[in-house]
Short mmCIF file of C-alpha atoms and ligand atoms in Angstrom, two decimals:
data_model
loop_
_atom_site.label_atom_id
_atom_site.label_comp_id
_atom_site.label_asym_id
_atom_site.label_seq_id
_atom_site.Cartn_x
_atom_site.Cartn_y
_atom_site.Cartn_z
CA UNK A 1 0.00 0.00 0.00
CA UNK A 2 1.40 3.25 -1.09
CA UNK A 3 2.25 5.67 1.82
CA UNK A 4 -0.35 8.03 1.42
CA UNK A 5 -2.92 5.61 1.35
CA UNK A 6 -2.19 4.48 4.74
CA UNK A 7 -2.36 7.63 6.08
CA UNK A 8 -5.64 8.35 4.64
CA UNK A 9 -8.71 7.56 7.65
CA UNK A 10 -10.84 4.67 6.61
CA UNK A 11 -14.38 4.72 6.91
CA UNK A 12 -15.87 1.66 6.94
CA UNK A 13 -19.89 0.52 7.10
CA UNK A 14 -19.67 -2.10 8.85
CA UNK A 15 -17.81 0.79 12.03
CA UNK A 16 -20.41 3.24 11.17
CA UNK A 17 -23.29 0.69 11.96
CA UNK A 18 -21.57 -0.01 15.07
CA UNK A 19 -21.83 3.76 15.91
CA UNK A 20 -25.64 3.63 14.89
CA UNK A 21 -26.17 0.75 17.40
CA UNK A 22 -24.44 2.18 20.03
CA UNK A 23 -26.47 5.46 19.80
CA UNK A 24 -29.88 3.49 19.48
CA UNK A 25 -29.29 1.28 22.45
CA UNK A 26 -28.38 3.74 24.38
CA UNK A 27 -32.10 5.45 23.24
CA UNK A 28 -31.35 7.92 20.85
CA UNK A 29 -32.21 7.88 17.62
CA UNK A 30 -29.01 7.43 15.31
CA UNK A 31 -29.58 7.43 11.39
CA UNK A 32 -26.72 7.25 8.64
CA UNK A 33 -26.87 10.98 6.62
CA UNK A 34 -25.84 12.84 3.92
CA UNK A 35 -23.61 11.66 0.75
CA UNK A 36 -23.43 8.10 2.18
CA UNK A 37 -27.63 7.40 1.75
CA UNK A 38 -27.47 9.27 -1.55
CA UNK A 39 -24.57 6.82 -2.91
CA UNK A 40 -26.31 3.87 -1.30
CA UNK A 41 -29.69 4.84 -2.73
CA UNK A 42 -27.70 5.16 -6.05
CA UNK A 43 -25.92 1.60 -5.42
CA UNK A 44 -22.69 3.70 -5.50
CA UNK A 45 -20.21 2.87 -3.11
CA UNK A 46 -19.91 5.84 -0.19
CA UNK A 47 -16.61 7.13 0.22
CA UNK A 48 -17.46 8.09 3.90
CA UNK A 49 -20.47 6.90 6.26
CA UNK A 50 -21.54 10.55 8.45
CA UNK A 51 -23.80 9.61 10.98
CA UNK A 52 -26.53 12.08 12.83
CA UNK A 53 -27.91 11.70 16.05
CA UNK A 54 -30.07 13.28 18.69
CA UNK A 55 -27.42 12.57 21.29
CA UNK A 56 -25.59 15.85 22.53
CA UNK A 57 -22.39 16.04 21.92
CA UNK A 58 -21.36 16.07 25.30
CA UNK A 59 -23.00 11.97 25.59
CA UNK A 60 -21.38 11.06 22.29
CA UNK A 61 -18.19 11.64 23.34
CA UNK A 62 -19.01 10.12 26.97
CA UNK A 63 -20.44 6.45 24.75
CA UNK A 64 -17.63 6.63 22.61
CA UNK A 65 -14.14 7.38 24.71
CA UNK A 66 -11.99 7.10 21.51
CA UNK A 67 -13.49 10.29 20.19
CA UNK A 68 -12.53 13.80 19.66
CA UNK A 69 -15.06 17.33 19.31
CA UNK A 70 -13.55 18.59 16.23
CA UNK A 71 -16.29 20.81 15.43
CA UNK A 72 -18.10 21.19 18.65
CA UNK A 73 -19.41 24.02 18.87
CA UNK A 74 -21.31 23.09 15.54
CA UNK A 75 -22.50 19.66 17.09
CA UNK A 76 -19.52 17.44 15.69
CA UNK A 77 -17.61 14.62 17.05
CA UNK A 78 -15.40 12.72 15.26
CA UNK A 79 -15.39 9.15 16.46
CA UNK A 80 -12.53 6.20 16.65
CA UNK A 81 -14.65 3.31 15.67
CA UNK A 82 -12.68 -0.34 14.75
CA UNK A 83 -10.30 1.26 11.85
CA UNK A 84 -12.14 4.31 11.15
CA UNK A 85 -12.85 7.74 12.12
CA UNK A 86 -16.50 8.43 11.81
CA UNK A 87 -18.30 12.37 11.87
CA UNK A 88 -21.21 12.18 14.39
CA UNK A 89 -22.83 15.14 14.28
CA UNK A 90 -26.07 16.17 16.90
CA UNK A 91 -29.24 17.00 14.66
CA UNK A 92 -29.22 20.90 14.07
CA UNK A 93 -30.79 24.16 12.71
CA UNK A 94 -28.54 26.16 11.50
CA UNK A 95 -28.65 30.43 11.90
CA UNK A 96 -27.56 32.81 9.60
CA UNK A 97 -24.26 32.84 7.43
CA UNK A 98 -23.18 36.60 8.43
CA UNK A 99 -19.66 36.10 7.02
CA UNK A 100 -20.16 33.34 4.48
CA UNK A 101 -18.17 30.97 6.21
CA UNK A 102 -20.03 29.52 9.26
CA UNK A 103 -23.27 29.91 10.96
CA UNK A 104 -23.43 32.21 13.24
CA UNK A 105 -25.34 29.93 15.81
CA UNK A 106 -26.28 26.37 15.71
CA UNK A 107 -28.93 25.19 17.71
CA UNK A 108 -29.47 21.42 18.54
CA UNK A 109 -32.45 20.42 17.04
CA UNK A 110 -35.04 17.87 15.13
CA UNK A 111 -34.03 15.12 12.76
CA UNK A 112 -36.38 17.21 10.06
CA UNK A 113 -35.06 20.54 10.93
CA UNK A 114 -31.90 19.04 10.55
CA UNK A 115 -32.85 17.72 7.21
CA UNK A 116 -34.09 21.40 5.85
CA UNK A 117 -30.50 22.97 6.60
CA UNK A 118 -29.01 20.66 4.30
CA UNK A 119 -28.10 21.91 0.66
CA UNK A 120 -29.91 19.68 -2.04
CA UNK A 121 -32.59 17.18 -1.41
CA UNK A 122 -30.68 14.22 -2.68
CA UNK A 123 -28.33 15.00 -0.05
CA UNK A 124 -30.86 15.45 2.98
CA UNK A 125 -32.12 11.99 2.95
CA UNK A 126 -31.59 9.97 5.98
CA UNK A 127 -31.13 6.14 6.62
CA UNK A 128 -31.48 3.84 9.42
CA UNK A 129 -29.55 0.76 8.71
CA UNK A 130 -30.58 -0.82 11.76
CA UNK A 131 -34.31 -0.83 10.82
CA UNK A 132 -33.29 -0.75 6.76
CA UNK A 133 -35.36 2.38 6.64
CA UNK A 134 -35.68 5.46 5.12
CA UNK A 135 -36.45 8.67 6.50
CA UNK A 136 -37.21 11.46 3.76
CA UNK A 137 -38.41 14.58 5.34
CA UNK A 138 -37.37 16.71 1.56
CA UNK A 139 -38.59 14.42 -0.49
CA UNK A 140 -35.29 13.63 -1.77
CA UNK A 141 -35.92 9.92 -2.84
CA UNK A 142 -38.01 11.25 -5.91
CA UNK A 143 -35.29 13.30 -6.95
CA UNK A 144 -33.06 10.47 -6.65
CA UNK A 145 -34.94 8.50 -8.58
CA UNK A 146 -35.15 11.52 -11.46
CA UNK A 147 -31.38 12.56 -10.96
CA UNK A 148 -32.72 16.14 -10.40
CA UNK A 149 -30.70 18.64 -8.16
CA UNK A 150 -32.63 20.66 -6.17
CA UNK A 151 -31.92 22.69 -3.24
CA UNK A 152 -33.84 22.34 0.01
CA UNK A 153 -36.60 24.78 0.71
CA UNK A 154 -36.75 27.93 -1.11
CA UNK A 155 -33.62 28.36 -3.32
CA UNK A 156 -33.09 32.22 -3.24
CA UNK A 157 -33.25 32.15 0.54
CA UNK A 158 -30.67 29.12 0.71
CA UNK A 159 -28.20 30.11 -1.73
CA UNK A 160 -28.03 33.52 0.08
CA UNK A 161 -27.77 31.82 3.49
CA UNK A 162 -24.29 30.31 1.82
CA UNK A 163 -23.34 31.28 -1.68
CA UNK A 164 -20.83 28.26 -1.87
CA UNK A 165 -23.80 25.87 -2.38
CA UNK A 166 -23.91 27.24 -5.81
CA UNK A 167 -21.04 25.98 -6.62
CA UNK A 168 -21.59 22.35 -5.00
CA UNK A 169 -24.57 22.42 -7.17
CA UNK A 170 -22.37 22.38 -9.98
CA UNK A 171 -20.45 20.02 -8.82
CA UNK A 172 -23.23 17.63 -7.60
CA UNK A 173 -24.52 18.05 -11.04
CA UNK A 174 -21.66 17.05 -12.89
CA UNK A 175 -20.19 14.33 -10.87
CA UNK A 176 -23.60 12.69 -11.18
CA UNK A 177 -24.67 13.65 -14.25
CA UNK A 178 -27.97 15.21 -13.21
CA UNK A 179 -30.48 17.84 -14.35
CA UNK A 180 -30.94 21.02 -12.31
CA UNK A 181 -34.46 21.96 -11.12
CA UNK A 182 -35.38 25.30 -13.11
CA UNK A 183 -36.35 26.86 -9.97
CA UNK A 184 -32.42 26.15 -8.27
CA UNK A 185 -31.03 26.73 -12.03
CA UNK A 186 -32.73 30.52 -11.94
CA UNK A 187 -31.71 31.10 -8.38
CA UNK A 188 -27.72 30.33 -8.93
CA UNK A 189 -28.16 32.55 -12.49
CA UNK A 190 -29.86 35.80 -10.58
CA UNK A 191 -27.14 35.10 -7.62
CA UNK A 192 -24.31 34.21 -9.35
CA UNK A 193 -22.56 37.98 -8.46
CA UNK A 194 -23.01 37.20 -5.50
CA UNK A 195 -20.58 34.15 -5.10
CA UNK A 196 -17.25 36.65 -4.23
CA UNK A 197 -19.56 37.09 -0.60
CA UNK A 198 -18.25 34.40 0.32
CA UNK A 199 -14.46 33.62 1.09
CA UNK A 200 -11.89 32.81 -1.51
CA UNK A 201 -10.40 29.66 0.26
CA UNK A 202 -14.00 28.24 0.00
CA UNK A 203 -14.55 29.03 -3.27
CA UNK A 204 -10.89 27.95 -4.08
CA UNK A 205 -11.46 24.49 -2.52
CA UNK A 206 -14.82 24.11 -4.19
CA UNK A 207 -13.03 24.99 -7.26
CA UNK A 208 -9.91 22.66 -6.89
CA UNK A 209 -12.48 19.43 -6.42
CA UNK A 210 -14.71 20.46 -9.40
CA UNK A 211 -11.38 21.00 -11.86
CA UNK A 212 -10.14 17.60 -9.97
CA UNK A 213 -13.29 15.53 -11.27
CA UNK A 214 -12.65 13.97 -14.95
CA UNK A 215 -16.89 15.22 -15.19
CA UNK A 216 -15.16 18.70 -15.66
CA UNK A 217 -15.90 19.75 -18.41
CA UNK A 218 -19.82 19.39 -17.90
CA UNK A 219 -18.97 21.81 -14.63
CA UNK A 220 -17.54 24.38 -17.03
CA UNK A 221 -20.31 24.53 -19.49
CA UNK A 222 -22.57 24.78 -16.38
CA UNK A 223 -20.46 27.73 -14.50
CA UNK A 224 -20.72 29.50 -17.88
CA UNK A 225 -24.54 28.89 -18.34
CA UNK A 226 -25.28 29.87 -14.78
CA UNK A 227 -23.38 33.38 -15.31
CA UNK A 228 -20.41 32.19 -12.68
CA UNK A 229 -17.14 31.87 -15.13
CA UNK A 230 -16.67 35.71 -15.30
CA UNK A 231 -17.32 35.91 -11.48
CA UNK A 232 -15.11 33.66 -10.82
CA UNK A 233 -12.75 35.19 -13.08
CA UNK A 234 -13.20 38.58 -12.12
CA UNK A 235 -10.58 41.12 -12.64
CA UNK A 236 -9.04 38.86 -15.41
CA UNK A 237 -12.55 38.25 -18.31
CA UNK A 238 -14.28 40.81 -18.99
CA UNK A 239 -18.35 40.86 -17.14
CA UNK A 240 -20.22 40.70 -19.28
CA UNK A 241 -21.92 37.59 -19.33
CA UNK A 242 -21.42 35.28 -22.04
CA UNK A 243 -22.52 31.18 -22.01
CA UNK A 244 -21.60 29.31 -24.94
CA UNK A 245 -17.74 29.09 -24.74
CA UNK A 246 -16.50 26.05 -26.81
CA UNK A 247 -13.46 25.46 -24.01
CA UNK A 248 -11.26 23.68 -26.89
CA UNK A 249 -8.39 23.92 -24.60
CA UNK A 250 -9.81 23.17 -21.44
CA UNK A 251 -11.23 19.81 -23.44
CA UNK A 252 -7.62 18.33 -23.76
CA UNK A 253 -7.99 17.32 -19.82
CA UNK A 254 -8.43 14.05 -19.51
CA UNK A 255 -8.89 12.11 -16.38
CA UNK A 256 -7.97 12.38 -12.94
CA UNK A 257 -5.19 13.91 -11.48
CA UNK A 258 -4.38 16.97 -13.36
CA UNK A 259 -2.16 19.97 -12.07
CA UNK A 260 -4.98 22.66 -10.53
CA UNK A 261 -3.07 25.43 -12.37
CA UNK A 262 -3.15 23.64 -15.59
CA UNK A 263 -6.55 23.35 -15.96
CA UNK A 264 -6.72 27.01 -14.68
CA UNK A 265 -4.97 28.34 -16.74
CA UNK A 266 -6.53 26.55 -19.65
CA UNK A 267 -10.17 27.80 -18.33
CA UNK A 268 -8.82 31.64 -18.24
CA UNK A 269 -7.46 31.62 -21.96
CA UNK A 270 -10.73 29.29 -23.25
CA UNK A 271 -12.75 32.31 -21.49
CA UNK A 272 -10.52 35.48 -22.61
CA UNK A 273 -10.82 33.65 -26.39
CA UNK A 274 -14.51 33.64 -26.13
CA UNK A 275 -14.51 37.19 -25.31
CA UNK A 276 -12.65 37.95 -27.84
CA UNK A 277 -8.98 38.48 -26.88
CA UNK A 278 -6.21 37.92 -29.13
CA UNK A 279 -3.88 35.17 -28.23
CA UNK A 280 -0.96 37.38 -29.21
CA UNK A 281 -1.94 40.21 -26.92
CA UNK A 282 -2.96 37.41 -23.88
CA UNK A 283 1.14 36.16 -24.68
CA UNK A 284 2.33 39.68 -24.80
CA UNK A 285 4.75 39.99 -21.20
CA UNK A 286 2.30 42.82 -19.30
CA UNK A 287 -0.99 40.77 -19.46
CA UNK A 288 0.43 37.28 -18.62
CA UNK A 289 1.88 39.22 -15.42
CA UNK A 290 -1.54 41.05 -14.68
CA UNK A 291 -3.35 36.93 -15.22
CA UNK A 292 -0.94 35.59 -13.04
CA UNK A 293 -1.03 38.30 -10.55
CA UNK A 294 -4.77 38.23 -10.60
CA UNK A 295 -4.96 34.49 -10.62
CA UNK A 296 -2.92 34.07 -7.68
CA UNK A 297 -5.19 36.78 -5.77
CA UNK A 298 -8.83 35.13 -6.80
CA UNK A 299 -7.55 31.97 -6.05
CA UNK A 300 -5.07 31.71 -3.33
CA UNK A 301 -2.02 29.85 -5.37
CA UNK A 302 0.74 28.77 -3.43
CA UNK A 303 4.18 30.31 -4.68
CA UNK A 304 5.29 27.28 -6.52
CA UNK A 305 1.59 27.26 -8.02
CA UNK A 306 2.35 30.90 -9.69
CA UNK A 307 5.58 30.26 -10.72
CA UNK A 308 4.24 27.07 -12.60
CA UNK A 309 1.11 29.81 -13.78
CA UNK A 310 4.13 31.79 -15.37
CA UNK A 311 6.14 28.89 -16.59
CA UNK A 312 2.69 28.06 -19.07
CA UNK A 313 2.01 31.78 -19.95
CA UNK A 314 5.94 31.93 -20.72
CA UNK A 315 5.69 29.24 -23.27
CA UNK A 316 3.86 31.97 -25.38
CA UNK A 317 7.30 33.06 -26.20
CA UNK A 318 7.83 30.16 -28.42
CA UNK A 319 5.06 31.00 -29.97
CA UNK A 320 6.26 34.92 -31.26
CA UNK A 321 6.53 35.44 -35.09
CA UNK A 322 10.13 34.35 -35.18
CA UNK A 323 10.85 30.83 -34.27
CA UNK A 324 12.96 30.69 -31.37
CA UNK A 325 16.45 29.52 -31.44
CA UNK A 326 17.48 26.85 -30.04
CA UNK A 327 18.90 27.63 -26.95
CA UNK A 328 15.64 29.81 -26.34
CA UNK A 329 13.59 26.07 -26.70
CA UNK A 330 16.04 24.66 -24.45
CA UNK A 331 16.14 27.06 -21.58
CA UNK A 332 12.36 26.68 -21.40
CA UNK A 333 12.41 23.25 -21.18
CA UNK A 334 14.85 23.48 -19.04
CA UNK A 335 12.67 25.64 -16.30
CA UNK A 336 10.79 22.99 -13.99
CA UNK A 337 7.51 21.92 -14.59
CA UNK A 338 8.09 23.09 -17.98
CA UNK A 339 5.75 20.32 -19.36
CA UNK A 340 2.81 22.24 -17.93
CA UNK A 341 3.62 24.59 -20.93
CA UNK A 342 4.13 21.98 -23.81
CA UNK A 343 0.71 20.95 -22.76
CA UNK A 344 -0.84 24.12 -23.25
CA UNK A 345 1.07 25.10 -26.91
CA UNK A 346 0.06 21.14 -27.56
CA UNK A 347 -3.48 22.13 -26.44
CA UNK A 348 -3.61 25.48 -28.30
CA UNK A 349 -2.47 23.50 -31.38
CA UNK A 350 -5.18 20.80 -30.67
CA UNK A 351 -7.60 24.15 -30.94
CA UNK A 352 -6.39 25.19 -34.32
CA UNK A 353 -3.75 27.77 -33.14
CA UNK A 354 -0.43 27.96 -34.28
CA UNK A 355 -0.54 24.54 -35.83
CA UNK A 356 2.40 24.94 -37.85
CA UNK A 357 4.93 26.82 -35.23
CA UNK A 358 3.71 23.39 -32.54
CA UNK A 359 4.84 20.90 -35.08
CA UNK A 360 8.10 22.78 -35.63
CA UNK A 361 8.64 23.02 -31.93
CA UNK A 362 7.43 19.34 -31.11
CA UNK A 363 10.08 18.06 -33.95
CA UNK A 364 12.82 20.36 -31.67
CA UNK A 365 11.58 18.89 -28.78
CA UNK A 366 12.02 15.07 -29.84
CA UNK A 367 15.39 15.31 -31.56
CA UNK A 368 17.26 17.02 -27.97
CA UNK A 369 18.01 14.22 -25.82
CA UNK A 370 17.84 14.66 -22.09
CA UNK A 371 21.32 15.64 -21.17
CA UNK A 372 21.85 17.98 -23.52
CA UNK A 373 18.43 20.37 -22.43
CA UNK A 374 20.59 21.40 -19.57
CA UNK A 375 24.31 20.35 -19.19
CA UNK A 376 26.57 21.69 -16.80
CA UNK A 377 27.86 24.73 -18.04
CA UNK A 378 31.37 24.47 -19.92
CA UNK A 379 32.67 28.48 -18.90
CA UNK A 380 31.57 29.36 -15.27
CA UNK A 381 32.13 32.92 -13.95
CA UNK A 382 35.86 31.15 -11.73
CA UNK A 383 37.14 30.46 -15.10
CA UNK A 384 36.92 34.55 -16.24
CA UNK A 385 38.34 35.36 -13.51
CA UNK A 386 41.14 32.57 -13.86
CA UNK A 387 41.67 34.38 -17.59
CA UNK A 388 42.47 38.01 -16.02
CA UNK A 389 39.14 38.87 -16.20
CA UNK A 390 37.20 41.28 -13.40
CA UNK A 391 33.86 40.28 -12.12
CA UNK A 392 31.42 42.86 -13.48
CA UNK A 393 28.12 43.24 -15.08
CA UNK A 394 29.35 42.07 -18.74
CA UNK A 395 30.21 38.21 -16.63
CA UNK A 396 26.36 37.64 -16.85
CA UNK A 397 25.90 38.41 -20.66
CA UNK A 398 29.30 36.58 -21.67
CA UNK A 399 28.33 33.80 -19.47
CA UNK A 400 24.56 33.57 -21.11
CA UNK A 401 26.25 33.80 -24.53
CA UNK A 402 29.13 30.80 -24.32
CA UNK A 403 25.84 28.80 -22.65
CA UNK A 404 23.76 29.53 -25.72
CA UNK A 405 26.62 28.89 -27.83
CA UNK A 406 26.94 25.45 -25.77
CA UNK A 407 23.11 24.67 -26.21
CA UNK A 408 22.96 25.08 -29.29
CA UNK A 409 26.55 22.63 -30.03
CA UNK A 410 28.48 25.64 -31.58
CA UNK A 411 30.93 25.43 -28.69
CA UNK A 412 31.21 21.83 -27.55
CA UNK A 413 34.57 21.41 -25.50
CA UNK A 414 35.77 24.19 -22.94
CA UNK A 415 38.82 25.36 -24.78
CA UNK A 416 36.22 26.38 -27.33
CA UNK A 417 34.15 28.02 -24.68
CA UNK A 418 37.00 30.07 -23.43
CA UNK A 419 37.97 31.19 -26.48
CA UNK A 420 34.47 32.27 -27.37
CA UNK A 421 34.61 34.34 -23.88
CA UNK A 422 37.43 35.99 -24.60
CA UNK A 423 36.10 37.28 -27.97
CA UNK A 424 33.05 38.29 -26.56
CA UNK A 425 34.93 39.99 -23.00
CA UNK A 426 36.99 41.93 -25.48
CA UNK A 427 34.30 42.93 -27.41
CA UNK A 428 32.46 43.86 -24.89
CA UNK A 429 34.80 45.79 -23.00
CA UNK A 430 35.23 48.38 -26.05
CA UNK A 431 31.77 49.25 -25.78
CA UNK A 432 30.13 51.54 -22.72
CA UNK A 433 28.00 49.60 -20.52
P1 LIG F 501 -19.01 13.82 -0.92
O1 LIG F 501 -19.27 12.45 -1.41
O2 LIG F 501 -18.41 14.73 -1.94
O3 LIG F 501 -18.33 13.90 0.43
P2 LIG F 501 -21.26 14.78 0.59
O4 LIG F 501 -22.69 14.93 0.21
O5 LIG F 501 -20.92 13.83 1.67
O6 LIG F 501 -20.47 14.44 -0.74
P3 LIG F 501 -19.94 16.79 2.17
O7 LIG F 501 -19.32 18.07 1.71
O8 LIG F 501 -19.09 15.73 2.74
O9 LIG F 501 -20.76 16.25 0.92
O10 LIG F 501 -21.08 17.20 3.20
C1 LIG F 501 -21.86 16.23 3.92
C2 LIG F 501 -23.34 16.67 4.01
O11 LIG F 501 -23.41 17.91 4.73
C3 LIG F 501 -23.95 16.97 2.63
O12 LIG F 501 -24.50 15.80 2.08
C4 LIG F 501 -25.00 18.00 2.99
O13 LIG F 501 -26.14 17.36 3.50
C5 LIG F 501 -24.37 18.77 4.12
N1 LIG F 501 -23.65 19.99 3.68
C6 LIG F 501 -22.33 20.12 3.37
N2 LIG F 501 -22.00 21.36 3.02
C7 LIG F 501 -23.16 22.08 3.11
C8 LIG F 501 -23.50 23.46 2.90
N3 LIG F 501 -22.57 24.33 2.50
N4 LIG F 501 -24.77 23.81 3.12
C9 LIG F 501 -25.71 22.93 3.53
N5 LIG F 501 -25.45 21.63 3.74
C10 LIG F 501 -24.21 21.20 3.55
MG1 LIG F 502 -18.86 13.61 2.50
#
């Protein structure tokens, strides 16, 4: 087993059920809740079992000693159970949503109450697997059966309780390949401005396991239907709102497990085409800076994460009227993660664009072998200064030019590279600065 599977908790049925029939024996009622009954119900296999009781917190935690109150305060406990760790969370209303992020009270409450402050009626369904039955207080199980998302009670009021849900409707919808109920569908389109309300880590997260899903490209048409691709994008696409996008680039994503920032970055330029930006002006130096500025902003990228947004807007470079040379090709694939870049000009050919300038690179790209993309250097700045030379600000430019010459196999031994530094030192030095 690889080591981040072991780490991962478990969460098994057969511990959950023992939770269940703790709770119930000890006279509470106990029910399994949430994404678990709407995979079951589905015959999908849960990835977690949540379980929701009337028990207080404070008696959850005395039945079950291995247990810890992660989220208290909100009624959660999270519970040691055989191999797995299991949320057990008290049946609550919750208050308002003042800063997007949390109620602002909780209050314990009934099993149906604590139905209605769920999101979507396929996800408010409750089961009782000690009894095998189930306990629908939104009628979810017709939904189910008609794969329709719908939020719980009246949309408007729900969405503006927590504008994330808007979002996770998205997501819901695309993972499971549903339809959305008009009424939810019009509520996310007249709320969609409203989304930046909420804060950026939760939308970033939200965002993060939509682009993660290999469904995502039926989330993208959907955030561009629903008016929430230019809020999302704010400050980058222009506002206007515009469905309809044909994503070519976004399209080449296939699978799981592919780089956040790659498919990104491949959103932003699918959206910025549609509206009508030039790919030559989106490559030009002062708007890849502003996207990648912006981009980290909106969306909270780590540092590596922005460098690796540069690295892909860089490759735009090959792209410029005059084909590069061929140190140029080398030095980009020499910058790390540089095959987040190939995939985008390999995308952006895909689409049509610059078909002929890809091919040309691609043949570059197949006839360099490995250790010649970035060899050691032959002419480092000790050996200038071992020739007589002064460390000064023409070292860097000499320096570049004997490595180009050495990428690109016009120098190949170091005599030749010293020779070429000389040249170009005593060149250099009969010009000003
Ligand atoms: P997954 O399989 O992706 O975990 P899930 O339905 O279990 O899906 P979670 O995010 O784990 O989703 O949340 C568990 C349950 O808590 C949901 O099924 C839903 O009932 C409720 N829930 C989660 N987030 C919200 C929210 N923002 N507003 C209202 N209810 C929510
Ligand atoms: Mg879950």
């Amino acid at each position: 087993m690889a080591a981040s599977e072991e780490n991962q908790p478990v969460c098994l049925r057969e511990d959950a059920l023992t939770i269940v029939q703790t709770l119930q024996r000890a006279g509470h009622i106990a029910y399994f809740a949430g994404g678990c009954v709407r995979d079951m119900l589905w015959n999908l296999s849960p990835k977690d079992f949540d379980v929701a009781t009337d028990a207080p917190p404070p008696r959850v935690r005395e039945l079950f000693p291995r247990s810890q109150g992660v989220g208290q305060a909100f009624g959660v406990v999270l519970v040691r159970q055989g191999k797995s760790q299991i949320e057990v969370a008290t049946f609550r209303a919750d208050g308002s949503y003042s800063d997007g992020r949390r109620p602002d009270d909780v209050r314990f409450a009934t099993p149906q109450e604590d139905a209605q402050r769920r999101d979507f009626t396929i996800n408010g369904v409750f089961y009782d697997p000690i009894a095998n039955v189930v306990i629908d207080f939104v009628n979810g199980q017709a939904d189910l059966a008609s794969r329709t998302l719908r939020a719980i009670g009246d949309p408007t009021k729900r969405f503006a309780e927590d504008y994330l849900r808007m979002l996770r409707a998205i997501r819901f919808t695309s993972r499971f390949d549903l339809k959305v109920d008009p009424s939810t569908e019009a509520a996310i389109r007249a709320n969609a401005h409203k989304l930046p309300r909420i804060a950026p880590e939760r939308i970033c997260d939200e965002l993060r396991a939509t682009f993660a899903s290999p469904n995502r490209m039926k989330s993208v048409t959907l955030l561009d239907e629903l008016g929430l691709t230019n809020v999302l994008l704010r400050g980058i696409a222009p506002s206007r709102t515009t469905g309809g996008a044909e994503h070519a680039l976004f399209r080449s994503l296939v699978g799981g497990n592919v780089p956040f920032v790659l498919s990104l970055v491949l959103f932003t330029i699918d959206t910025l085409l549609h509206a009508g930006e030039r790919l030559d002006a989106l490559f030009a130096p002062p708007r890849t800076q502003q996207i990648c500025h912006q981009l980290r902003h909106l969306f909270r990228l780590s540092n590596e994460e922005t460098d690796d947004v540069k690295t892909m807007l860089d490759a735009g470079l090959l792209l410029e009227p005059a084909m590069p040379g061929v140190a140029q090709i080398k030095r980009y694939l020499a910058r790390p993660r540089s095959e987040l870049g190939v995939h985008l000009i390999q995308s952006l050919a895909g689409a049509g664009f610059y078909v002929e300038r890809v091919r040309e690179l691609h043949a570059n790209f197949s006839s360099y072998e490995a250790s010649q993309i970035a060899p050691e250097p032959l002419v480092d700045g000790a050996d200038l200064q071992s020739l007589g030379y002064t460390p000064g600000p023409a070292f860097k430019r000499v320096l570049d030019a004997v490595y180009d010459a050495q990428l690109e196999s016009r120098v190949r031994e170091k005599v030749a590279g010293l020779e070429l530094a000389k040249t170009l030192m005593e060149r250099l030095a009969g010009q000003p600065d």
